[in-house]
Tab-separated table of C-alpha atoms in Angstrom:
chain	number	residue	atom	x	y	z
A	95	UNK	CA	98.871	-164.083	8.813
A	96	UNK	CA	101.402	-163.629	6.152
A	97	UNK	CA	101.872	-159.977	7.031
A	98	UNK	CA	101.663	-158.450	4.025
A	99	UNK	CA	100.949	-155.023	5.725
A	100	UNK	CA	102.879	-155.442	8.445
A	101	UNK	CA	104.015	-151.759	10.671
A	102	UNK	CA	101.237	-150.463	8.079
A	103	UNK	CA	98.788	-147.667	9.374
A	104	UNK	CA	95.562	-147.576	7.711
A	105	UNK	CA	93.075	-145.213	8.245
A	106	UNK	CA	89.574	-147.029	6.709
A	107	UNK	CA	86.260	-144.503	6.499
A	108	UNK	CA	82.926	-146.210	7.191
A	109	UNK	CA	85.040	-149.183	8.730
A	110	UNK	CA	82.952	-150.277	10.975
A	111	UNK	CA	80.252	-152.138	9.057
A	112	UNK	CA	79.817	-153.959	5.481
A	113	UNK	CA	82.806	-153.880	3.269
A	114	UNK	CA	84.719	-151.219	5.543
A	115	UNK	CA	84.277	-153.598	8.247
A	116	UNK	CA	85.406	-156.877	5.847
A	117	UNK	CA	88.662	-154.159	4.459
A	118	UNK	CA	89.372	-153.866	8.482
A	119	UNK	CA	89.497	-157.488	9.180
A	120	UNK	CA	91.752	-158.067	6.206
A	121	UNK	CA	93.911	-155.243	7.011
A	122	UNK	CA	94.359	-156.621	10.542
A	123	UNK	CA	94.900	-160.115	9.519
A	124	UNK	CA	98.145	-158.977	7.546
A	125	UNK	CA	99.148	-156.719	10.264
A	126	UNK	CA	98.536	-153.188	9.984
A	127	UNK	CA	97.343	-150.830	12.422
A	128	UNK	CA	93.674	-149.674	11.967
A	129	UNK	CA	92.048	-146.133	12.304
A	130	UNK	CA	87.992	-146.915	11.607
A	131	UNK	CA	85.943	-143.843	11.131
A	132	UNK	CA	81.586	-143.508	10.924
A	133	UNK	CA	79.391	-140.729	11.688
A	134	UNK	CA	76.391	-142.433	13.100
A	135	UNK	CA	77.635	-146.089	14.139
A	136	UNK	CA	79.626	-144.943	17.300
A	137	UNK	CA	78.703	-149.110	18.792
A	138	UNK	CA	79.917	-150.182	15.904
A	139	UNK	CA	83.495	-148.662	16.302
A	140	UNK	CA	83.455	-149.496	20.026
A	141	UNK	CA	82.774	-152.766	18.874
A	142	UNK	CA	85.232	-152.878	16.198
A	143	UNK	CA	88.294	-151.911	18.449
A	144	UNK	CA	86.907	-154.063	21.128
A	145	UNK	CA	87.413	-157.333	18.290
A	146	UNK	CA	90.641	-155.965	16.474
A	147	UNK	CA	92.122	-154.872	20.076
A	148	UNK	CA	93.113	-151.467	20.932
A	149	UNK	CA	96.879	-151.957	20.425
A	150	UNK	CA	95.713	-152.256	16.618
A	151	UNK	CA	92.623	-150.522	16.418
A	152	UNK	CA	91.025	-147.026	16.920
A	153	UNK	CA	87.592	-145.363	16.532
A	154	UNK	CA	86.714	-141.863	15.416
A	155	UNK	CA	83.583	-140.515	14.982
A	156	UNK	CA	83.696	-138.445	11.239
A	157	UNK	CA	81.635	-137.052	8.916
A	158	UNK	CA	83.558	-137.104	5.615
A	159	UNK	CA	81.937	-134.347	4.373
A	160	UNK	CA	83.701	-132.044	6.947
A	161	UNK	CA	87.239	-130.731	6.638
A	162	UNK	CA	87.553	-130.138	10.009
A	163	UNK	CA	86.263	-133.671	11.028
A	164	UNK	CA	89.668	-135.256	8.878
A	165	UNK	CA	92.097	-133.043	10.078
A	166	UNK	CA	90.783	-134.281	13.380
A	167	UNK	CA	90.815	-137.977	11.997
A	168	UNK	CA	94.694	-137.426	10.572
A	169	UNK	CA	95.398	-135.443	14.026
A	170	UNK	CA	94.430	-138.311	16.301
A	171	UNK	CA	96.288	-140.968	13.866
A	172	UNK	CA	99.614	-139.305	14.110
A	173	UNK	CA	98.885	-139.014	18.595
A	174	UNK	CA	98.478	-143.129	18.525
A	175	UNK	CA	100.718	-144.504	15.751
A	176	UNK	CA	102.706	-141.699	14.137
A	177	UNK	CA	101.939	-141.844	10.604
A	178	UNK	CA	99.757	-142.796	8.107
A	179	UNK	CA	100.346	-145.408	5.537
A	180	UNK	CA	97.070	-145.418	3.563
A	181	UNK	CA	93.546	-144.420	3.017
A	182	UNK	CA	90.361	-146.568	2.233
A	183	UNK	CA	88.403	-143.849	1.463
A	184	UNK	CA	84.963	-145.841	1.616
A	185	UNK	CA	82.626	-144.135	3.508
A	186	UNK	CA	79.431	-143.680	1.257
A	187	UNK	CA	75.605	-143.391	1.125
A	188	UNK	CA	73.271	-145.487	-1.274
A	189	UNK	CA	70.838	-143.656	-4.092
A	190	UNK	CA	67.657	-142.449	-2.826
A	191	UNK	CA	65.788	-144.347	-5.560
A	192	UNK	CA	64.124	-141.534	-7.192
A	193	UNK	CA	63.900	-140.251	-11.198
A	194	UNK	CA	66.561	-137.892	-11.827
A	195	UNK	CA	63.564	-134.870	-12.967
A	196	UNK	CA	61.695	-135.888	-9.320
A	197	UNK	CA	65.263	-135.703	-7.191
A	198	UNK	CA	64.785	-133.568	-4.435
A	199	UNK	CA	68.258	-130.810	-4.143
A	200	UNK	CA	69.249	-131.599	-0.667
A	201	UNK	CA	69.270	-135.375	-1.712
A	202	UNK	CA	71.106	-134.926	-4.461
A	203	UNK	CA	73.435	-132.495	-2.000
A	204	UNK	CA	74.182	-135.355	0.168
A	205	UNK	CA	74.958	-137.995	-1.583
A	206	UNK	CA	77.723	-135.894	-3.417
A	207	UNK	CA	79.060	-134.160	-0.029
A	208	UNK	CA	79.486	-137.862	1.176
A	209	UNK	CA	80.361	-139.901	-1.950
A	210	UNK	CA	82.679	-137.712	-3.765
A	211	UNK	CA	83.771	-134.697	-1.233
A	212	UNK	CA	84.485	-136.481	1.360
A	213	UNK	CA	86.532	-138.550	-1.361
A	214	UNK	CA	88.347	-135.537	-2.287
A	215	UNK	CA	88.968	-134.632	1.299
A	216	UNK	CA	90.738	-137.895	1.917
A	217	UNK	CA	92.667	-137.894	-0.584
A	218	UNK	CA	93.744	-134.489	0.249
A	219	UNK	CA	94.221	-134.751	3.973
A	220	UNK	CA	95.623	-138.264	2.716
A	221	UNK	CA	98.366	-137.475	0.720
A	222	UNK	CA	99.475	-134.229	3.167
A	223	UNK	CA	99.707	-136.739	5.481
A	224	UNK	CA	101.475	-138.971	3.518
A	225	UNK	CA	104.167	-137.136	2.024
A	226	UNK	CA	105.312	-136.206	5.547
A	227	UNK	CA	106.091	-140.396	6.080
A	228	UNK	CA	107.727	-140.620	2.518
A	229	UNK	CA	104.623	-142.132	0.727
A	230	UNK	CA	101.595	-143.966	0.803
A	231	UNK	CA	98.508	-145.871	-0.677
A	232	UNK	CA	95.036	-143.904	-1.656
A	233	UNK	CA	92.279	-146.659	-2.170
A	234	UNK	CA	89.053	-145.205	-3.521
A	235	UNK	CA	85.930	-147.527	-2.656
A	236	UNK	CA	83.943	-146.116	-6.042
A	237	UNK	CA	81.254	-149.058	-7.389
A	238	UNK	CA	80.401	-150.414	-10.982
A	239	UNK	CA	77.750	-147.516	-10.879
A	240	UNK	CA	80.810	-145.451	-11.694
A	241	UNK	CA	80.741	-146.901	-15.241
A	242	UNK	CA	77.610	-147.723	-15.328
A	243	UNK	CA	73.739	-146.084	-15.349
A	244	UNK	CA	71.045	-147.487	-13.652
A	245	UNK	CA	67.710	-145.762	-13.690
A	246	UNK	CA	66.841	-143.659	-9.807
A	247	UNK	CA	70.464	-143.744	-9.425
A	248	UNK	CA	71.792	-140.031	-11.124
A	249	UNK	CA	73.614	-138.620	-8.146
A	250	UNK	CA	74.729	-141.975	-6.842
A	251	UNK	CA	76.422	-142.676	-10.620
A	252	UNK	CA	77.468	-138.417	-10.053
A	253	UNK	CA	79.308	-139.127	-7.174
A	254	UNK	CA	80.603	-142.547	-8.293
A	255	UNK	CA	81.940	-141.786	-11.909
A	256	UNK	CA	83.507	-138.712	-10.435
A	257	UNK	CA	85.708	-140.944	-7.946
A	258	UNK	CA	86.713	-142.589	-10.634
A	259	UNK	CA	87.759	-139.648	-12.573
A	260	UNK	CA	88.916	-138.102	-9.654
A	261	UNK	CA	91.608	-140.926	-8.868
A	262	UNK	CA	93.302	-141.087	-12.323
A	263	UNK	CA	93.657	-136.755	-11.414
A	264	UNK	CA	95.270	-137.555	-8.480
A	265	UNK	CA	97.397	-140.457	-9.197
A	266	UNK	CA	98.679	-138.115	-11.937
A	267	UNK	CA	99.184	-134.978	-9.501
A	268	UNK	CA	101.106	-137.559	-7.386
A	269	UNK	CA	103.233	-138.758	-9.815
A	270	UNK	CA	104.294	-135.292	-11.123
A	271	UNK	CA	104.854	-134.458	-7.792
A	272	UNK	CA	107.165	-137.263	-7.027
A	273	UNK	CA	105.374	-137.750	-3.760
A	274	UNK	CA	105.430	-141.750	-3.932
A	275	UNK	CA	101.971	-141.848	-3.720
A	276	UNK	CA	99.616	-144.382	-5.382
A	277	UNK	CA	95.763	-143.316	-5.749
A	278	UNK	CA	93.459	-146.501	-7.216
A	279	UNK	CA	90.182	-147.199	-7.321
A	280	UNK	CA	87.636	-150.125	-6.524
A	281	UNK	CA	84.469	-151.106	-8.237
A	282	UNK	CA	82.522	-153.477	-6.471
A	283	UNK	CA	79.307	-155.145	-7.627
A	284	UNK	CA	76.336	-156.635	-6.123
A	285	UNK	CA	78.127	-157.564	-1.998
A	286	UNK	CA	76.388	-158.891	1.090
A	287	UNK	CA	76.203	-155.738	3.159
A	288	UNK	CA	72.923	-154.540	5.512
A	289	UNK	CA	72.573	-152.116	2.835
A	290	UNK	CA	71.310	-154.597	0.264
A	291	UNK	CA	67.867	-155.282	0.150
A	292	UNK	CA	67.062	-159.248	1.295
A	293	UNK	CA	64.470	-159.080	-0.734
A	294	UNK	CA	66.392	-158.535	-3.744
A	295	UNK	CA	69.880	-160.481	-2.967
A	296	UNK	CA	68.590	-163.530	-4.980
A	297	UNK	CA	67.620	-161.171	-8.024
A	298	UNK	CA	70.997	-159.694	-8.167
A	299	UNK	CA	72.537	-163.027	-7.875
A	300	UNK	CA	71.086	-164.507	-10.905
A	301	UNK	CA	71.919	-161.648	-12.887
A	302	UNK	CA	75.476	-161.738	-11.860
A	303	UNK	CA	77.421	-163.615	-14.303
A	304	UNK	CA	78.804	-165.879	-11.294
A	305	UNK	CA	75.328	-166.567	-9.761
A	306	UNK	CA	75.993	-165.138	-6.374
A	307	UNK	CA	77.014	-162.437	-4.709
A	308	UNK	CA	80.281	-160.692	-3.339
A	309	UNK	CA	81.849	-160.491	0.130
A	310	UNK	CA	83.228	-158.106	1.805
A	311	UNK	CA	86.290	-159.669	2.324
A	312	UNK	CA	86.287	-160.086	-1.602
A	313	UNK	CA	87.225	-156.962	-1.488
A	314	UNK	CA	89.364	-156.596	1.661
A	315	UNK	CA	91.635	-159.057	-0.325
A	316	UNK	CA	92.181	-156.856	-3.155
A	317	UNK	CA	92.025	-154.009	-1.189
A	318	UNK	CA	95.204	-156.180	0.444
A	319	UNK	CA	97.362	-155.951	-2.690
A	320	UNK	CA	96.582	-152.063	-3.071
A	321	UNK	CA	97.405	-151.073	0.219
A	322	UNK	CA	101.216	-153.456	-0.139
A	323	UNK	CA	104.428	-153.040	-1.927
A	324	UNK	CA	102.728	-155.668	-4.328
A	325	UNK	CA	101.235	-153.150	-6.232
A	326	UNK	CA	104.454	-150.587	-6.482
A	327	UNK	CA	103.459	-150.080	-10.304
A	328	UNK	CA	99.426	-149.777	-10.172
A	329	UNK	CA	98.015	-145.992	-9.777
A	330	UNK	CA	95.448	-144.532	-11.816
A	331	UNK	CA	94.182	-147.390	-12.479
A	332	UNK	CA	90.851	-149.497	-11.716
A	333	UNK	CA	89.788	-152.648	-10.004
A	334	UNK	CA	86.697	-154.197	-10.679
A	335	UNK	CA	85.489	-156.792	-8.726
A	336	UNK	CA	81.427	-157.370	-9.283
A	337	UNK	CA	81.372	-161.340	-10.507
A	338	UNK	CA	81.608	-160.561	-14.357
A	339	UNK	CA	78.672	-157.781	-14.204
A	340	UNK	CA	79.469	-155.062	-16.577
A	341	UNK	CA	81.381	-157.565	-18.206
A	342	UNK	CA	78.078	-158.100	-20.054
């Protein structure tokens, strides 16, 4: 541990598993507190605080999507360790793998409500939060599909590209605010989550510039840098880490 976050309190959504999970264990490792939120994976949390310890860990159940659900997630935060520090607003769902023309509404409903509103809502209930412990760190978890098209994916690249929009918007409203508030967002690539199909990890691989792919702890470590002092002058900006892909 070189506690690079130390006295930090991070609140991580969809911590519990894949890169959320690999952001947590990072996080942890350089001494910040952890608040890990999922809707559905309830063992997974219990798990989760069980292996980080409860003096540096809690579970709450969320649904992004919800308002009420975050103020309840910001609400319990403040009860256990007083303030919040920054947000890993990661929590997501993957496309539905279906032609854009053929795209059923309430699939295209949820993956925005998820993806890109509860986004919004973190970074909202984020920065309120925030500005009442002099400042912070937004990190939004966005993907390479936020520069990029891929065919079945419109309302995953919707909700993607419009993190990524959304961010520099907010790192802007920060800074004319003077609330000493950072917003930034991630781009991962191809990374070894349940998620990705087995059958098709060794595809992606080869067309990955670096011939394998990521960790989540690839990008826990830059996910690291955002959340620290290290990266005082970096908002509105984004971080790509996908092994050279839309380098291309």
């Amino acid at each position: 541990m070189t506690d690079r976050l130390k006295d930090k309190v991070a609140i991580i959504t969809g911590g519990v598993a894949g890169i959320g999970l690999g952001i947590a264990e990072c996080y942890v490792r350089e001494g910040a507190k952890v608040v890990l939120t999922a809707n559905h994976n309830v063992d997974g949390g219990k798990a989760a605080v069980e292996k980080f310890g409860e003096d540096n860990a809690l579970f709450v159940q969320q649904d992004v999507s919800q308002e009420a659900d975050w103020e309840k997630v910001i609400e319990e935060t403040m009860n256990k360790f007083g303030k919040v520090d920054i947000v890993v607003n990661n929590a997501g769902v993957p496309p539905v793998q279906v032609p854009i023309n053929q795209l059923d509404m309430k699939d295209w409903n949820r993956i925005i409500s998820i993806n890109l509103t509860g986004t919004f809502l973190g970074i909202k209930h984020g920065m309120n939060a925030m500005l009442k412990s002099g400042g912070g760190s937004i990190i939004n978890i966005s993907s390479i599909e936020g520069f990029v098209g891929v065919p079945t994916g419109g309302p995953y690249n919707a909700s993607k590209g419009g993190v990524r929009a959304m961010t520099k918007a907010a790192a802007l409203d920060a800074t004319t605010g003077d609330y000493n508030i950072r917003v930034n967002s991630v781009h991962p690539g191809f990374i070894d989550t349940p998620i990705l199909p087995e059958e098709s990890r060794k595809q992606l691989a080869s067309i990955t510039p670096m011939k394998h792919i990521g960790d989540p702890q690839d990008i826990g470590e830059l996910c690291i840098y955002l959340g620290s002092a290290e990266s005082k002058f970096a908002t509105g900006s984004e971080f790509v880490v996908d092994g050279g892909f839309i380098a291309q």
